[in-house]
Structure formats: structure tokens, C-alpha cells
PDB file of C-alpha atoms and ligand atoms in Angstrom:
ATOM      1  CA  MET I  41       0.000   0.000   0.000  1.00 69.00           C
ATOM      2  CA  LYS I  42       1.186   3.473  -0.937  1.00 78.00           C
ATOM      3  CA  HIS I  43       1.629   6.025   1.822  1.00 89.00           C
ATOM      4  CA  LEU I  44      -0.870   8.590   0.605  1.00 96.00           C
ATOM      5  CA  PHE I  45      -0.719  12.339   1.035  1.00 97.00           C
ATOM      6  CA  ILE I  46      -3.815  14.420   0.286  1.00 98.00           C
ATOM      7  CA  ALA I  47      -3.795  18.203   0.496  1.00 98.00           C
ATOM      8  CA  GLY I  48      -6.676  20.627   0.097  1.00 98.00           C
ATOM      9  CA  ASN I  49      -6.158  24.157  -1.147  1.00 98.00           C
ATOM     10  CA  TRP I  50      -9.067  26.440  -0.379  1.00 98.00           C
ATOM     11  CA  LYS I  51      -7.483  29.376  -2.232  1.00 98.00           C
ATOM     12  CA  SER I  52      -9.281  32.676  -1.527  1.00 98.00           C
ATOM     13  CA  ASN I  53     -12.542  31.066  -0.439  1.00 98.00           C
ATOM     14  CA  LYS I  54     -14.689  30.827   2.688  1.00 98.00           C
ATOM     15  CA  GLY I  55     -15.447  32.931   5.689  1.00 98.00           C
ATOM     16  CA  ILE I  56     -16.016  31.836   9.260  1.00 98.00           C
ATOM     17  CA  ALA I  57     -19.616  30.610   8.953  1.00 98.00           C
ATOM     18  CA  GLU I  58     -18.802  28.584   5.822  1.00 98.00           C
ATOM     19  CA  THR I  59     -15.812  27.038   7.555  1.00 98.00           C
ATOM     20  CA  GLU I  60     -17.981  26.024  10.504  1.00 97.00           C
ATOM     21  CA  ASP I  61     -20.438  24.411   8.049  1.00 96.00           C
ATOM     22  CA  TRP I  62     -17.607  22.581   6.285  1.00 96.00           C
ATOM     23  CA  LEU I  63     -16.426  21.146   9.602  1.00 95.00           C
ATOM     24  CA  ARG I  64     -19.941  20.036  10.515  1.00 93.00           C
ATOM     25  CA  GLN I  65     -20.293  18.114   7.264  1.00 93.00           C
ATOM     26  CA  PHE I  66     -16.787  16.734   6.791  1.00 92.00           C
ATOM     27  CA  SER I  67     -16.780  13.160   7.920  1.00 81.00           C
ATOM     28  CA  VAL I  68     -14.345  10.479   6.894  1.00 83.00           C
ATOM     29  CA  LYS I  69     -12.093   8.220   8.929  1.00 79.00           C
ATOM     30  CA  TRP I  70      -8.601   7.262   7.854  1.00 81.00           C
ATOM     31  CA  LYS I  71      -5.332   6.169   9.282  1.00 79.00           C
ATOM     32  CA  ASP I  72      -1.795   6.171   7.983  1.00 79.00           C
ATOM     33  CA  ILE I  73      -2.353   8.859   5.421  1.00 88.00           C
ATOM     34  CA  GLY I  74      -1.504  12.528   5.614  1.00 88.00           C
ATOM     35  CA  VAL I  75      -4.262  15.078   5.093  1.00 96.00           C
ATOM     36  CA  VAL I  76      -3.298  18.746   5.039  1.00 98.00           C
ATOM     37  CA  LEU I  77      -5.796  21.568   4.603  1.00 98.00           C
ATOM     38  CA  CYS I  78      -4.306  24.813   3.289  1.00 98.00           C
ATOM     39  CA  VAL I  79      -6.635  27.696   4.031  1.00 98.00           C
ATOM     40  CA  PRO I  80      -6.668  31.509   4.066  1.00 98.00           C
ATOM     41  CA  PHE I  81      -4.719  33.053   6.970  1.00 98.00           C
ATOM     42  CA  THR I  82      -7.978  34.413   8.373  1.00 98.00           C
ATOM     43  CA  LEU I  83      -9.278  30.890   9.030  1.00 98.00           C
ATOM     44  CA  LEU I  84      -6.192  29.276  10.530  1.00 98.00           C
ATOM     45  CA  TYR I  85      -6.937  30.114  14.153  1.00 98.00           C
ATOM     46  CA  LEU I  86     -10.528  28.895  14.000  1.00 98.00           C
ATOM     47  CA  LEU I  87      -9.565  25.682  12.223  1.00 98.00           C
ATOM     48  CA  LYS I  88      -6.715  24.998  14.618  1.00 98.00           C
ATOM     49  CA  GLU I  89      -9.081  25.231  17.590  1.00 97.00           C
ATOM     50  CA  GLU I  90     -11.865  23.228  15.956  1.00 96.00           C
ATOM     51  CA  ILE I  91      -9.604  20.470  14.581  1.00 94.00           C
ATOM     52  CA  ALA I  92      -8.224  19.972  18.093  1.00 94.00           C
ATOM     53  CA  ARG I  93     -11.692  20.033  19.669  1.00 93.00           C
ATOM     54  CA  LEU I  94     -13.152  17.570  17.141  1.00 90.00           C
ATOM     55  CA  GLN I  95      -9.953  15.493  17.162  1.00 90.00           C
ATOM     56  CA  LEU I  96      -9.761  15.436  13.376  1.00 91.00           C
ATOM     57  CA  PRO I  97      -6.497  14.010  11.992  1.00 91.00           C
ATOM     58  CA  ILE I  98      -6.037  17.035   9.726  1.00 95.00           C
ATOM     59  CA  LYS I  99      -2.881  19.137   9.622  1.00 97.00           C
ATOM     60  CA  LEU I 100      -3.162  22.774   8.684  1.00 98.00           C
ATOM     61  CA  GLY I 101      -1.276  24.759   6.104  1.00 98.00           C
ATOM     62  CA  ALA I 102      -1.081  28.304   4.759  1.00 98.00           C
ATOM     63  CA  GLN I 103      -1.045  29.114   1.047  1.00 98.00           C
ATOM     64  CA  ASP I 104       1.768  31.645   1.105  1.00 98.00           C
ATOM     65  CA  VAL I 105       4.477  32.991   3.384  1.00 98.00           C
ATOM     66  CA  SER I 106       6.374  36.254   3.440  1.00 98.00           C
ATOM     67  CA  ALA I 107       9.780  36.266   1.789  1.00 98.00           C
ATOM     68  CA  PHE I 108      10.861  38.453   4.750  1.00 98.00           C
ATOM     69  CA  GLY I 109      11.136  37.863   8.468  1.00 97.00           C
ATOM     70  CA  GLU I 110       9.526  39.835  11.266  1.00 97.00           C
ATOM     71  CA  GLY I 111       9.532  43.610  10.892  1.00 98.00           C
ATOM     72  CA  ALA I 112       8.447  46.532   8.747  1.00 98.00           C
ATOM     73  CA  TYR I 113       6.780  44.607   5.899  1.00 98.00           C
ATOM     74  CA  THR I 114       3.255  45.963   5.760  1.00 98.00           C
ATOM     75  CA  GLY I 115       0.662  43.363   4.924  1.00 98.00           C
ATOM     76  CA  GLU I 116       3.004  40.400   5.079  1.00 98.00           C
ATOM     77  CA  ILE I 117       2.480  37.305   7.228  1.00 98.00           C
ATOM     78  CA  ASN I 118       5.814  35.857   8.282  1.00 98.00           C
ATOM     79  CA  ALA I 119       6.762  32.220   8.691  1.00 98.00           C
ATOM     80  CA  GLY I 120       6.993  32.432  12.489  1.00 98.00           C
ATOM     81  CA  GLN I 121       3.439  33.779  12.672  1.00 98.00           C
ATOM     82  CA  ILE I 122       2.199  30.908  10.498  1.00 98.00           C
ATOM     83  CA  LYS I 123       4.075  28.336  12.556  1.00 98.00           C
ATOM     84  CA  GLU I 124       2.023  29.306  15.613  1.00 98.00           C
ATOM     85  CA  LEU I 125      -1.079  28.069  13.774  1.00 98.00           C
ATOM     86  CA  ALA I 126      -0.004  25.627  11.066  1.00 98.00           C
ATOM     87  CA  ASP I 127       2.653  23.079  10.150  1.00 98.00           C
ATOM     88  CA  TRP I 128       2.633  23.430   6.383  1.00 98.00           C
ATOM     89  CA  VAL I 129       2.776  26.060   3.673  1.00 98.00           C
ATOM     90  CA  ILE I 130       2.210  25.970  -0.093  1.00 98.00           C
ATOM     91  CA  ILE I 131       4.907  27.825  -2.031  1.00 98.00           C
ATOM     92  CA  GLY I 132       5.092  28.382  -5.790  1.00 98.00           C
ATOM     93  CA  HIS I 133       1.467  27.948  -6.798  1.00 98.00           C
ATOM     94  CA  SER I 134       0.920  28.900 -10.458  1.00 98.00           C
ATOM     95  CA  GLU I 135      -1.805  31.398  -9.508  1.00 98.00           C
ATOM     96  CA  ARG I 136       0.693  33.352  -7.404  1.00 98.00           C
ATOM     97  CA  ARG I 137       3.449  33.035  -9.998  1.00 97.00           C
ATOM     98  CA  LYS I 138       1.025  34.513 -12.548  1.00 97.00           C
ATOM     99  CA  ASN I 139      -1.077  37.011 -10.581  1.00 98.00           C
ATOM    100  CA  LEU I 140       1.552  38.169  -8.076  1.00 97.00           C
ATOM    101  CA  LYS I 141       4.543  37.794 -10.435  1.00 98.00           C
ATOM    102  CA  GLU I 142       6.364  35.539  -7.993  1.00 98.00           C
ATOM    103  CA  THR I 143       9.753  34.576  -9.422  1.00 97.00           C
ATOM    104  CA  ASP I 144      11.953  31.563  -8.666  1.00 95.00           C
ATOM    105  CA  ASP I 145      14.244  33.885  -6.653  1.00 96.00           C
ATOM    106  CA  MET I 146      11.383  35.168  -4.495  1.00 97.00           C
ATOM    107  CA  LEU I 147      10.145  31.632  -3.996  1.00 98.00           C
ATOM    108  CA  ALA I 148      13.606  30.520  -2.915  1.00 97.00           C
ATOM    109  CA  GLN I 149      13.545  33.292  -0.263  1.00 98.00           C
ATOM    110  CA  LYS I 150      10.132  32.103   0.925  1.00 98.00           C
ATOM    111  CA  VAL I 151      11.427  28.550   1.158  1.00 98.00           C
ATOM    112  CA  VAL I 152      14.300  29.701   3.389  1.00 98.00           C
ATOM    113  CA  GLN I 153      11.932  31.664   5.648  1.00 98.00           C
ATOM    114  CA  ALA I 154       9.574  28.694   5.940  1.00 98.00           C
ATOM    115  CA  GLN I 155      12.392  26.265   6.684  1.00 98.00           C
ATOM    116  CA  ASN I 156      13.903  28.519   9.339  1.00 98.00           C
ATOM    117  CA  ALA I 157      10.556  28.625  11.127  1.00 98.00           C
ATOM    118  CA  GLY I 158      10.143  24.842  10.938  1.00 98.00           C
ATOM    119  CA  LEU I 159       7.290  24.845   8.429  1.00 98.00           C
ATOM    120  CA  LYS I 160       6.991  21.938   6.016  1.00 98.00           C
ATOM    121  CA  ILE I 161       6.631  22.901   2.379  1.00 98.00           C
ATOM    122  CA  ILE I 162       4.401  21.798  -0.473  1.00 98.00           C
ATOM    123  CA  TYR I 163       6.197  23.244  -3.496  1.00 98.00           C
ATOM    124  CA  CYS I 164       4.164  23.586  -6.703  1.00 98.00           C
ATOM    125  CA  VAL I 165       5.717  23.061 -10.105  1.00 98.00           C
ATOM    126  CA  GLN I 166       3.966  23.509 -13.406  1.00 97.00           C
ATOM    127  CA  ASP I 167       6.148  21.054 -15.336  1.00 96.00           C
ATOM    128  CA  GLU I 168       9.163  18.846 -14.769  1.00 95.00           C
ATOM    129  CA  HIS I 169      11.619  21.610 -15.709  1.00 95.00           C
ATOM    130  CA  ILE I 170      10.779  24.084 -12.921  1.00 96.00           C
ATOM    131  CA  PRO I 171      13.656  24.232 -10.413  1.00 94.00           C
ATOM    132  CA  ILE I 172      12.844  22.776  -7.005  1.00 96.00           C
ATOM    133  CA  PRO I 173      14.669  24.347  -4.042  1.00 96.00           C
ATOM    134  CA  VAL I 174      16.578  22.169  -1.609  1.00 94.00           C
ATOM    135  CA  GLY I 175      14.897  21.091   1.608  1.00 90.00           C
ATOM    136  CA  ILE I 176      11.244  20.973   0.683  1.00 95.00           C
ATOM    137  CA  ASP I 177       9.045  18.028   1.680  1.00 95.00           C
ATOM    138  CA  VAL I 178       6.351  17.598  -0.942  1.00 98.00           C
ATOM    139  CA  VAL I 179       6.196  18.654  -4.574  1.00 98.00           C
ATOM    140  CA  ALA I 180       2.915  19.087  -6.420  1.00 98.00           C
ATOM    141  CA  TYR I 181       2.883  18.833 -10.196  1.00 98.00           C
ATOM    142  CA  GLU I 182       0.030  21.040 -11.396  1.00 98.00           C
ATOM    143  CA  PRO I 183      -0.261  22.023 -15.060  1.00 98.00           C
ATOM    144  CA  PRO I 184      -1.864  25.504 -14.884  1.00 98.00           C
ATOM    145  CA  TRP I 185      -4.263  24.756 -17.744  1.00 98.00           C
ATOM    146  CA  ALA I 186      -5.687  21.786 -15.796  1.00 98.00           C
ATOM    147  CA  ILE I 187      -6.721  23.788 -12.719  1.00 98.00           C
ATOM    148  CA  SER I 188     -10.497  23.426 -12.393  1.00 97.00           C
ATOM    149  CA  ALA I 189     -11.174  27.167 -12.312  1.00 97.00           C
ATOM    150  CA  VAL I 190      -9.741  27.465 -15.842  1.00 96.00           C
ATOM    151  CA  SER I 191     -10.167  23.964 -17.303  1.00 97.00           C
ATOM    152  CA  ASN I 192     -13.724  23.329 -16.111  1.00 97.00           C
ATOM    153  CA  TRP I 193     -12.569  20.005 -14.604  1.00 98.00           C
ATOM    154  CA  LYS I 194     -10.515  18.768 -17.527  1.00 97.00           C
ATOM    155  CA  THR I 195      -7.515  17.001 -15.989  1.00 98.00           C
ATOM    156  CA  GLN I 196      -4.118  16.173 -17.309  1.00 98.00           C
ATOM    157  CA  ASP I 197      -4.148  12.689 -18.848  1.00 98.00           C
ATOM    158  CA  PRO I 198      -3.394  10.447 -15.836  1.00 98.00           C
ATOM    159  CA  GLN I 199      -0.670   8.543 -17.692  1.00 98.00           C
ATOM    160  CA  VAL I 200       1.042  11.761 -18.750  1.00 98.00           C
ATOM    161  CA  ALA I 201       0.752  13.056 -15.179  1.00 98.00           C
ATOM    162  CA  GLY I 202       2.290   9.774 -14.022  1.00 98.00           C
ATOM    163  CA  GLN I 203       5.183  10.188 -16.448  1.00 98.00           C
ATOM    164  CA  VAL I 204       5.895  13.764 -15.349  1.00 98.00           C
ATOM    165  CA  CYS I 205       5.729  12.737 -11.675  1.00 98.00           C
ATOM    166  CA  ALA I 206       8.088   9.824 -12.439  1.00 98.00           C
ATOM    167  CA  LEU I 207      10.632  12.253 -13.923  1.00 98.00           C
ATOM    168  CA  ILE I 208      10.369  14.463 -10.826  1.00 98.00           C
ATOM    169  CA  LYS I 209      10.630  11.454  -8.503  1.00 96.00           C
ATOM    170  CA  LYS I 210      13.719  10.231 -10.342  1.00 96.00           C
ATOM    171  CA  ARG I 211      15.487  13.548  -9.781  1.00 96.00           C
ATOM    172  CA  TYR I 212      14.202  14.055  -6.247  1.00 96.00           C
ATOM    173  CA  PRO I 213      13.620  10.567  -4.786  1.00 96.00           C
ATOM    174  CA  GLU I 214      13.325  11.953  -1.242  1.00 96.00           C
ATOM    175  CA  LEU I 215      10.257  14.064  -2.092  1.00 97.00           C
ATOM    176  CA  THR I 216       6.618  13.008  -1.962  1.00 97.00           C
ATOM    177  CA  VAL I 217       5.127  13.772  -5.377  1.00 98.00           C
ATOM    178  CA  LEU I 218       1.503  14.868  -5.822  1.00 98.00           C
ATOM    179  CA  TYR I 219      -0.667  15.575  -8.828  1.00 98.00           C
ATOM    180  CA  GLY I 220      -3.018  18.560  -8.827  1.00 98.00           C
ATOM    181  CA  GLY I 221      -5.465  19.932 -11.391  1.00 98.00           C
ATOM    182  CA  SER I 222      -9.206  19.150 -11.404  1.00 98.00           C
ATOM    183  CA  ALA I 223      -8.783  16.062  -9.223  1.00 98.00           C
ATOM    184  CA  ASN I 224     -12.072  14.931  -7.721  1.00 98.00           C
ATOM    185  CA  ALA I 225     -13.740  11.872  -6.219  1.00 98.00           C
ATOM    186  CA  GLU I 226     -14.582  10.508  -9.677  1.00 98.00           C
ATOM    187  CA  ASN I 227     -11.126  10.713 -11.259  1.00 98.00           C
ATOM    188  CA  VAL I 228      -8.792  10.427  -8.260  1.00 98.00           C
ATOM    189  CA  GLN I 229      -8.243   6.699  -8.622  1.00 98.00           C
ATOM    190  CA  SER I 230      -6.845   7.057 -12.140  1.00 98.00           C
ATOM    191  CA  PHE I 231      -4.104   9.279 -10.699  1.00 98.00           C
ATOM    192  CA  ILE I 232      -3.402   7.280  -7.547  1.00 98.00           C
ATOM    193  CA  LEU I 233      -3.007   4.127  -9.681  1.00 98.00           C
ATOM    194  CA  GLN I 234       0.021   5.741 -11.360  1.00 98.00           C
ATOM    195  CA  PRO I 235       3.094   4.345  -9.565  1.00 96.00           C
ATOM    196  CA  SER I 236       4.845   7.735  -9.167  1.00 97.00           C
ATOM    197  CA  ILE I 237       1.842   9.714  -7.929  1.00 98.00           C
ATOM    198  CA  GLU I 238       1.764   9.580  -4.146  1.00 97.00           C
ATOM    199  CA  GLY I 239      -1.153  11.870  -3.518  1.00 98.00           C
ATOM    200  CA  ILE I 240      -3.263  14.786  -4.640  1.00 98.00           C
ATOM    201  CA  LEU I 241      -3.405  18.556  -4.234  1.00 98.00           C
ATOM    202  CA  SER I 242      -7.092  19.387  -4.521  1.00 98.00           C
ATOM    203  CA  GLY I 243      -8.500  22.883  -4.932  1.00 98.00           C
ATOM    204  CA  GLY I 244     -12.134  23.012  -6.020  1.00 98.00           C
ATOM    205  CA  ALA I 245     -13.078  19.579  -4.663  1.00 98.00           C
ATOM    206  CA  SER I 246     -11.681  20.392  -1.210  1.00 98.00           C
ATOM    207  CA  LEU I 247     -14.159  23.264  -0.808  1.00 98.00           C
ATOM    208  CA  ASP I 248     -17.040  20.827  -0.525  1.00 97.00           C
ATOM    209  CA  PRO I 249     -16.781  18.637   2.587  1.00 96.00           C
ATOM    210  CA  VAL I 250     -18.650  15.710   1.040  1.00 95.00           C
ATOM    211  CA  LYS I 251     -16.700  15.806  -2.228  1.00 96.00           C
ATOM    212  CA  PHE I 252     -13.393  16.094  -0.375  1.00 96.00           C
ATOM    213  CA  ALA I 253     -14.263  13.198   1.944  1.00 95.00           C
ATOM    214  CA  ASN I 254     -15.202  11.081  -1.104  1.00 96.00           C
ATOM    215  CA  LEU I 255     -11.962  12.026  -2.830  1.00 97.00           C
ATOM    216  CA  ILE I 256     -10.029  10.829   0.227  1.00 96.00           C
ATOM    217  CA  LYS I 257     -12.055   7.590   0.479  1.00 95.00           C
ATOM    218  CA  ASN I 258     -11.577   6.767  -3.208  1.00 96.00           C
ATOM    219  CA  ALA I 259      -7.862   7.578  -3.058  1.00 96.00           C
ATOM    220  CA  ILE I 260      -7.491   5.172  -0.137  1.00 94.00           C
ATOM    221  CA  ILE I 261      -9.290   2.419  -2.067  1.00 94.00           C
ATOM    222  CA  ALA I 262      -6.999   2.916  -5.071  1.00 96.00           C
ATOM    223  CA  SER I 263      -3.862   2.863  -2.934  1.00 93.00           C
ATOM    224  CA  SER I 264      -4.609  -0.366  -1.091  1.00 86.00           C
TER     225      SER I 264
HETATM  226  P1  PGA S 942      -8.205  22.366  -8.597  1.00 80.83           P
HETATM  227  O1  PGA S 942      -7.017  23.211  -7.981  1.00 80.83           O
HETATM  228  O2  PGA S 942      -8.227  21.026  -7.882  1.00 80.83           O
HETATM  229  O3  PGA S 942      -9.427  23.196  -8.357  1.00 80.83           O
HETATM  230  O4  PGA S 942      -7.905  22.183 -10.038  1.00 80.83           O
HETATM  231  C1  PGA S 942      -5.792  22.627  -7.643  1.00 80.83           C
HETATM  232  C2  PGA S 942      -4.834  23.711  -7.208  1.00 80.83           C
HETATM  233  O5  PGA S 942      -4.816  24.772  -7.838  1.00 80.83           O
HETATM  234  O6  PGA S 942      -4.102  23.540  -6.231  1.00 80.83           O
END
């Protein structure tokens, strides 16, 4: 059985009431797999408290981190602040590379900040040629055109995704390699059945507690 890793990426979605609803409806039991929920900064404190209270085996993550440390950086959230609330951070997502013009150099600075604070990193790459900084934990291969918000749930061909993930795994055998891009409960098994795909980074499907729970259940079935 594969050791699975499933991450949710809520992007810029949900307020407090919607998060409380999500928690009320999210119900799935698992063991021996990692589930990380990466949410807006504004929801981290609430989710940390509620995950502890409900004893859910979910780890929390942020979706960005400041490239700077503590200090006069208006609007930034630094790695130490995130570490008080979460264990993980996504760095290098294609939406930030595109919309916020994040460069490989800036991302490398963010990686250093996250590492110094003890955060674990899910690093997103858009193809097998994107440089991956040293010392990250998980890499997510996500072709930007396959992200559900733009592709309307058209995924990368699972075999092609498997081949790209195999190339990444060959170069970085120590990293856990995920696929992301329109993954959902219906198609997740076709990705998990690829030998080099060790898990999923899910955006749109993770917003719905029932769909996300089904995605996790189906991924577990395919991995066992
Ligand atoms: P999607 O998003 O599952 O909605 O395609 C994945 C991501 O952007 O991380």
C-alpha cells in the first residue's frame, strides 16, 4: 500500500460561517495517510481550535508565506506567525506566480523563511523543468491549464501526469510527489493508480466537505 498524502487548497474562499459548516459536514475516517488543509490566513486560528476540539487528523497549512522575516513589511504574514497556527505552507502555486509575479528567486527566499521557522513545504511546479529548491518536503505537479477554475474540470491525462511525476521522482527521490489539477472523487483513482503519484493537491473539490471526503475515500481504495 502506498503512503498517501492528500492536500486541500481552499485558495481565496470561505469565511467563518462557511468554515464552521464545512467542519460540521466533513466526515471520513482514515489512518496512515496525511491530510493537510491549506486555508486563508484568516481561518487558521478557528480551524486549529476546531480540529483539536473535534480530534480530526487534519494538519493545517497556509497558502503563502512572506519572503521576509519579522519587521516593517506591511501586509506580510511571516513564517513564524504561520508556525504558531499551522505546520505546512504551499509555495510556488501557479496562480501566485502569474497574478503576483512571484519569481523563482522570491520563492527561494520564501522557502528559506519557511524552513527557518520549521514549516513543512508543499512546493508547486507547473512542469518537470521548474527548479525545485533544496529542503522541501512535498512537490505538487500542477499544469496551470488543468486547474479546475480554468479547465472546467478537464484534468491532465493520468498517464502523462504519471510520467511527469516519475521524472520528478527520479530527480528528487526523497520528495513526496503529488498531482493537482481538477482532481475529484470521480477521477482520483486514475491518478493514484500511477506508480509515481503519491497523492493529490485538490483545490475546487476540497471546498465541498462531502466531495473532499469522497476524494479521500476513493484515493485510499486505489492505494490499497
Ligand atoms: P483544482 O485546484 O483542484 O481546483 O484544479 C488545484 C490547485 O490549484 O491547487
